[in-house]
Coordinates of N, CA and C in Angstrom, one line a residue:
L1 N 159.3 -35.2 112.6 CA 160.3 -35.6 113.8 C 160.9 -34.4 114.4
V2 N 160.6 -34.4 115.7 CA 161.1 -33.0 116.6 C 162.3 -33.5 117.1
R3 N 163.4 -32.5 116.8 CA 164.7 -32.8 117.2 C 165.1 -32.2 118.5
P4 N 166.0 -32.6 119.3 CA 166.3 -32.0 120.4 C 167.3 -30.8 120.1
S5 N 167.5 -29.8 121.1 CA 168.2 -28.6 120.7 C 169.6 -28.9 120.4
I6 N 170.1 -30.0 121.0 CA 171.7 -30.4 120.7 C 171.9 -30.9 119.3
A7 N 170.8 -31.2 118.7 CA 170.9 -32.0 117.3 C 171.9 -31.2 116.3
L8 N 172.5 -32.0 115.5 CA 173.3 -31.5 114.4 C 172.6 -32.0 113.0
E9 N 173.3 -31.2 112.1 CA 172.7 -31.8 110.8 C 173.7 -33.0 110.5
Q10 N 174.9 -32.8 110.7 CA 176.0 -33.9 110.4 C 176.9 -33.9 111.6
P11 N 177.9 -34.8 111.7 CA 178.9 -34.9 112.8 C 179.8 -33.8 112.4
R12 N 180.5 -33.4 113.6 CA 181.6 -32.4 113.4 C 183.0 -33.1 113.2
G13 N 183.3 -33.3 112.0 CA 184.4 -34.3 111.7 C 183.8 -35.6 111.7
E14 N 184.6 -36.5 112.5 CA 184.2 -37.9 112.7 C 183.5 -38.0 113.9
A15 N 182.4 -38.9 113.6 CA 181.4 -39.0 114.8 C 182.0 -39.8 115.8
D16 N 181.6 -39.7 117.3 CA 182.2 -40.4 118.2 C 181.6 -41.9 118.3
N17 N 182.1 -42.8 118.8 CA 181.6 -44.1 118.9 C 180.5 -44.2 120.2
L18 N 179.2 -43.8 119.9 CA 178.4 -43.7 121.1 C 178.2 -45.2 121.9
Q19 N 178.7 -46.2 121.1 CA 178.5 -47.4 121.7 C 179.4 -47.7 122.9
R20 N 180.5 -46.7 123.3 CA 181.1 -46.7 124.5 C 180.3 -46.2 125.5
I21 N 179.1 -46.0 125.4 CA 178.2 -45.6 126.6 C 177.5 -46.9 126.8
R22 N 177.5 -47.2 128.0 CA 176.8 -48.5 128.7 C 175.3 -48.2 128.2
G23 N 174.7 -49.2 127.7 CA 173.3 -48.9 127.1 C 172.9 -48.4 125.9
I24 N 174.1 -48.3 125.2 CA 173.7 -47.9 123.7 C 174.5 -48.9 122.8
G25 N 173.7 -49.6 122.0 CA 174.1 -50.7 121.2 C 174.0 -50.1 119.7
P26 N 174.3 -50.9 118.7 CA 174.3 -50.5 117.2 C 172.9 -49.9 117.1
V27 N 171.8 -50.4 117.3 CA 170.5 -49.9 117.0 C 170.4 -48.5 117.4
L28 N 170.6 -48.4 118.7 CA 170.4 -46.9 119.5 C 171.4 -46.0 118.9
E29 N 172.5 -46.5 118.5 CA 173.5 -45.5 118.0 C 173.0 -44.9 116.6
Q30 N 172.3 -46.0 116.0 CA 171.9 -45.3 114.4 C 170.8 -44.4 114.9
R31 N 169.9 -44.7 115.8 CA 168.7 -44.0 115.9 C 169.2 -42.5 116.5
L32 N 170.2 -42.5 117.5 CA 170.7 -41.2 117.7 C 171.2 -40.5 116.6
N33 N 172.0 -41.1 115.6 CA 172.6 -40.4 114.6 C 171.4 -39.9 113.6
E34 N 170.4 -40.7 113.6 CA 169.3 -40.1 112.9 C 168.6 -39.0 113.2
I35 N 168.7 -38.9 114.5 CA 168.0 -37.5 115.1 C 169.0 -36.6 115.4
G36 N 170.2 -36.7 114.8 CA 171.3 -35.6 115.1 C 172.2 -35.8 116.2
V37 N 172.4 -36.7 116.7 CA 173.2 -36.8 118.0 C 174.5 -37.8 117.5
F38 N 175.5 -37.1 117.4 CA 176.8 -37.9 117.1 C 178.0 -37.9 117.9
H39 N 177.9 -37.0 119.0 CA 179.0 -36.8 119.7 C 178.7 -36.7 121.2
F40 N 179.8 -37.2 122.1 CA 179.6 -37.4 123.5 C 179.0 -36.0 124.3
D41 N 179.8 -34.9 123.8 CA 179.5 -33.8 124.3 C 177.7 -33.2 124.1
Q42 N 177.3 -33.9 123.0 CA 175.9 -33.5 122.8 C 175.0 -34.3 123.9
L43 N 175.4 -35.5 124.2 CA 174.7 -36.2 125.2 C 174.9 -35.6 126.5
A44 N 176.2 -35.1 126.7 CA 176.6 -34.7 128.2 C 175.8 -33.4 128.4
N45 N 175.4 -32.7 127.4 CA 174.7 -31.5 127.5 C 173.1 -31.4 127.4
L46 N 172.6 -32.6 127.4 CA 171.1 -33.0 127.3 C 170.5 -32.0 128.4
T47 N 169.4 -31.4 128.0 CA 168.5 -30.8 128.8 C 167.4 -31.7 129.2
D48 N 166.6 -31.4 130.2 CA 165.4 -32.3 130.6 C 164.4 -32.5 129.2
E49 N 164.3 -31.4 128.7 CA 163.2 -31.4 127.6 C 164.1 -32.3 126.5
D50 N 165.2 -32.2 126.2 CA 166.1 -33.0 125.1 C 166.0 -34.4 125.4
V51 N 166.1 -34.8 126.9 CA 166.0 -36.2 127.3 C 164.6 -36.8 126.8
E52 N 163.4 -35.9 126.8 CA 162.3 -36.4 126.5 C 162.1 -36.5 125.0
L53 N 162.7 -35.6 124.2 CA 162.8 -35.7 122.8 C 163.5 -37.0 122.3
V54 N 164.7 -37.0 122.9 CA 165.5 -38.1 122.4 C 164.9 -39.5 122.8
T55 N 164.3 -39.6 123.9 CA 163.4 -40.8 124.3 C 162.5 -41.1 123.1
L56 N 161.7 -40.1 122.8 CA 160.7 -40.3 121.7 C 161.3 -40.7 120.6
G57 N 162.4 -40.0 120.0 CA 163.1 -40.3 119.0 C 163.7 -41.7 118.7
L58 N 164.3 -42.1 119.9 CA 164.9 -43.6 120.0 C 163.8 -44.6 120.1
R59 N 162.6 -44.3 120.4 CA 161.4 -45.2 120.7 C 161.9 -46.3 121.8
T60 N 162.5 -45.8 122.8 CA 163.0 -46.5 123.8 C 162.1 -46.4 125.1
I61 N 162.3 -47.1 126.2 CA 161.7 -47.0 127.3 C 162.1 -45.8 128.2
P62 N 161.1 -45.1 128.6 CA 161.2 -43.7 129.2 C 162.1 -44.0 130.6
G63 N 163.0 -43.2 130.7 CA 163.8 -43.2 131.9 C 165.2 -44.0 131.7
R64 N 165.2 -44.6 130.5 CA 166.5 -45.1 130.3 C 167.8 -44.4 130.2
I65 N 167.6 -43.2 129.6 CA 168.8 -42.3 129.6 C 169.4 -42.0 131.1
D66 N 168.4 -41.7 132.0 CA 168.7 -41.4 133.5 C 169.2 -42.8 134.1
R67 N 168.4 -43.9 133.9 CA 168.8 -45.0 134.6 C 170.4 -45.5 134.1
D68 N 170.6 -45.6 132.8 CA 171.9 -45.8 132.4 C 172.8 -44.8 132.5
D69 N 172.5 -43.6 133.2 CA 173.3 -42.6 133.4 C 174.2 -42.0 132.0
W70 N 173.5 -42.0 130.9 CA 174.2 -41.4 129.7 C 174.7 -40.2 129.8
I71 N 174.3 -39.4 130.5 CA 174.7 -37.8 130.7 C 176.0 -38.0 131.3
G72 N 176.0 -38.7 132.5 CA 177.2 -38.8 133.1 C 178.3 -39.5 132.6
Q73 N 178.2 -40.5 131.9 CA 179.1 -41.4 130.9 C 179.7 -40.4 129.8
A74 N 178.8 -39.8 129.2 CA 179.1 -38.9 128.3 C 180.0 -37.8 128.6
T75 N 179.6 -37.3 129.9 CA 180.6 -36.3 130.4 C 181.9 -36.6 130.7
E76 N 182.2 -37.8 131.3 CA 183.4 -38.5 131.4 C 184.2 -38.8 130.1
L77 N 183.5 -39.3 129.1 CA 184.1 -39.5 127.9 C 184.4 -38.3 127.2
T78 N 183.8 -37.2 127.2 CA 183.9 -35.9 126.7 C 185.4 -35.3 127.2
T79 N 185.5 -35.4 128.6 CA 186.5 -35.0 129.3 C 187.8 -35.6 128.8
A80 N 187.7 -37.1 128.8 CA 188.9 -37.9 128.2 C 189.3 -37.7 126.8
T81 N 188.2 -37.3 126.0 CA 188.5 -37.0 124.6 C 189.2 -35.7 124.4
D82 N 188.7 -34.6 125.3 CA 189.3 -33.4 125.2 C 190.6 -33.3 125.7
D83 N 191.0 -34.2 126.8 CA 192.4 -34.4 127.2 C 193.1 -35.1 126.1
Q84 N 192.7 -36.0 125.4 CA 193.6 -36.5 124.4 C 193.8 -35.7 123.2
R85 N 192.8 -34.9 122.8 CA 193.0 -33.8 121.9 C 194.1 -32.7 122.1
S86 N 194.0 -32.4 123.6 CA 194.8 -31.2 124.0 C 196.5 -31.7 124.0
R87 N 196.4 -33.1 124.1 CA 197.9 -33.7 124.0 C 198.5 -33.6 122.7
K88 N 197.8 -33.7 121.7 CA 198.2 -33.9 120.2 C 198.8 -32.6 119.7

């Protein structure tokens, strides 16, 4: 299994609920976790090469990540999560 450059061995603390991203359900979230994707910031930082590798790892339809704008959604969620952390 080829892993994307953003892959982690395990989550940093608690994993994010990736199902908050439109287009990611329980099965895709589990597959993302299996290839080392646990956090919104990982999806927000996908390169074109990573998108190809994640698509292969998810065994999903090519173009889905772009079509559902996972990167844009993840960027918004990362910003919101960072704001919440800084308020604590």
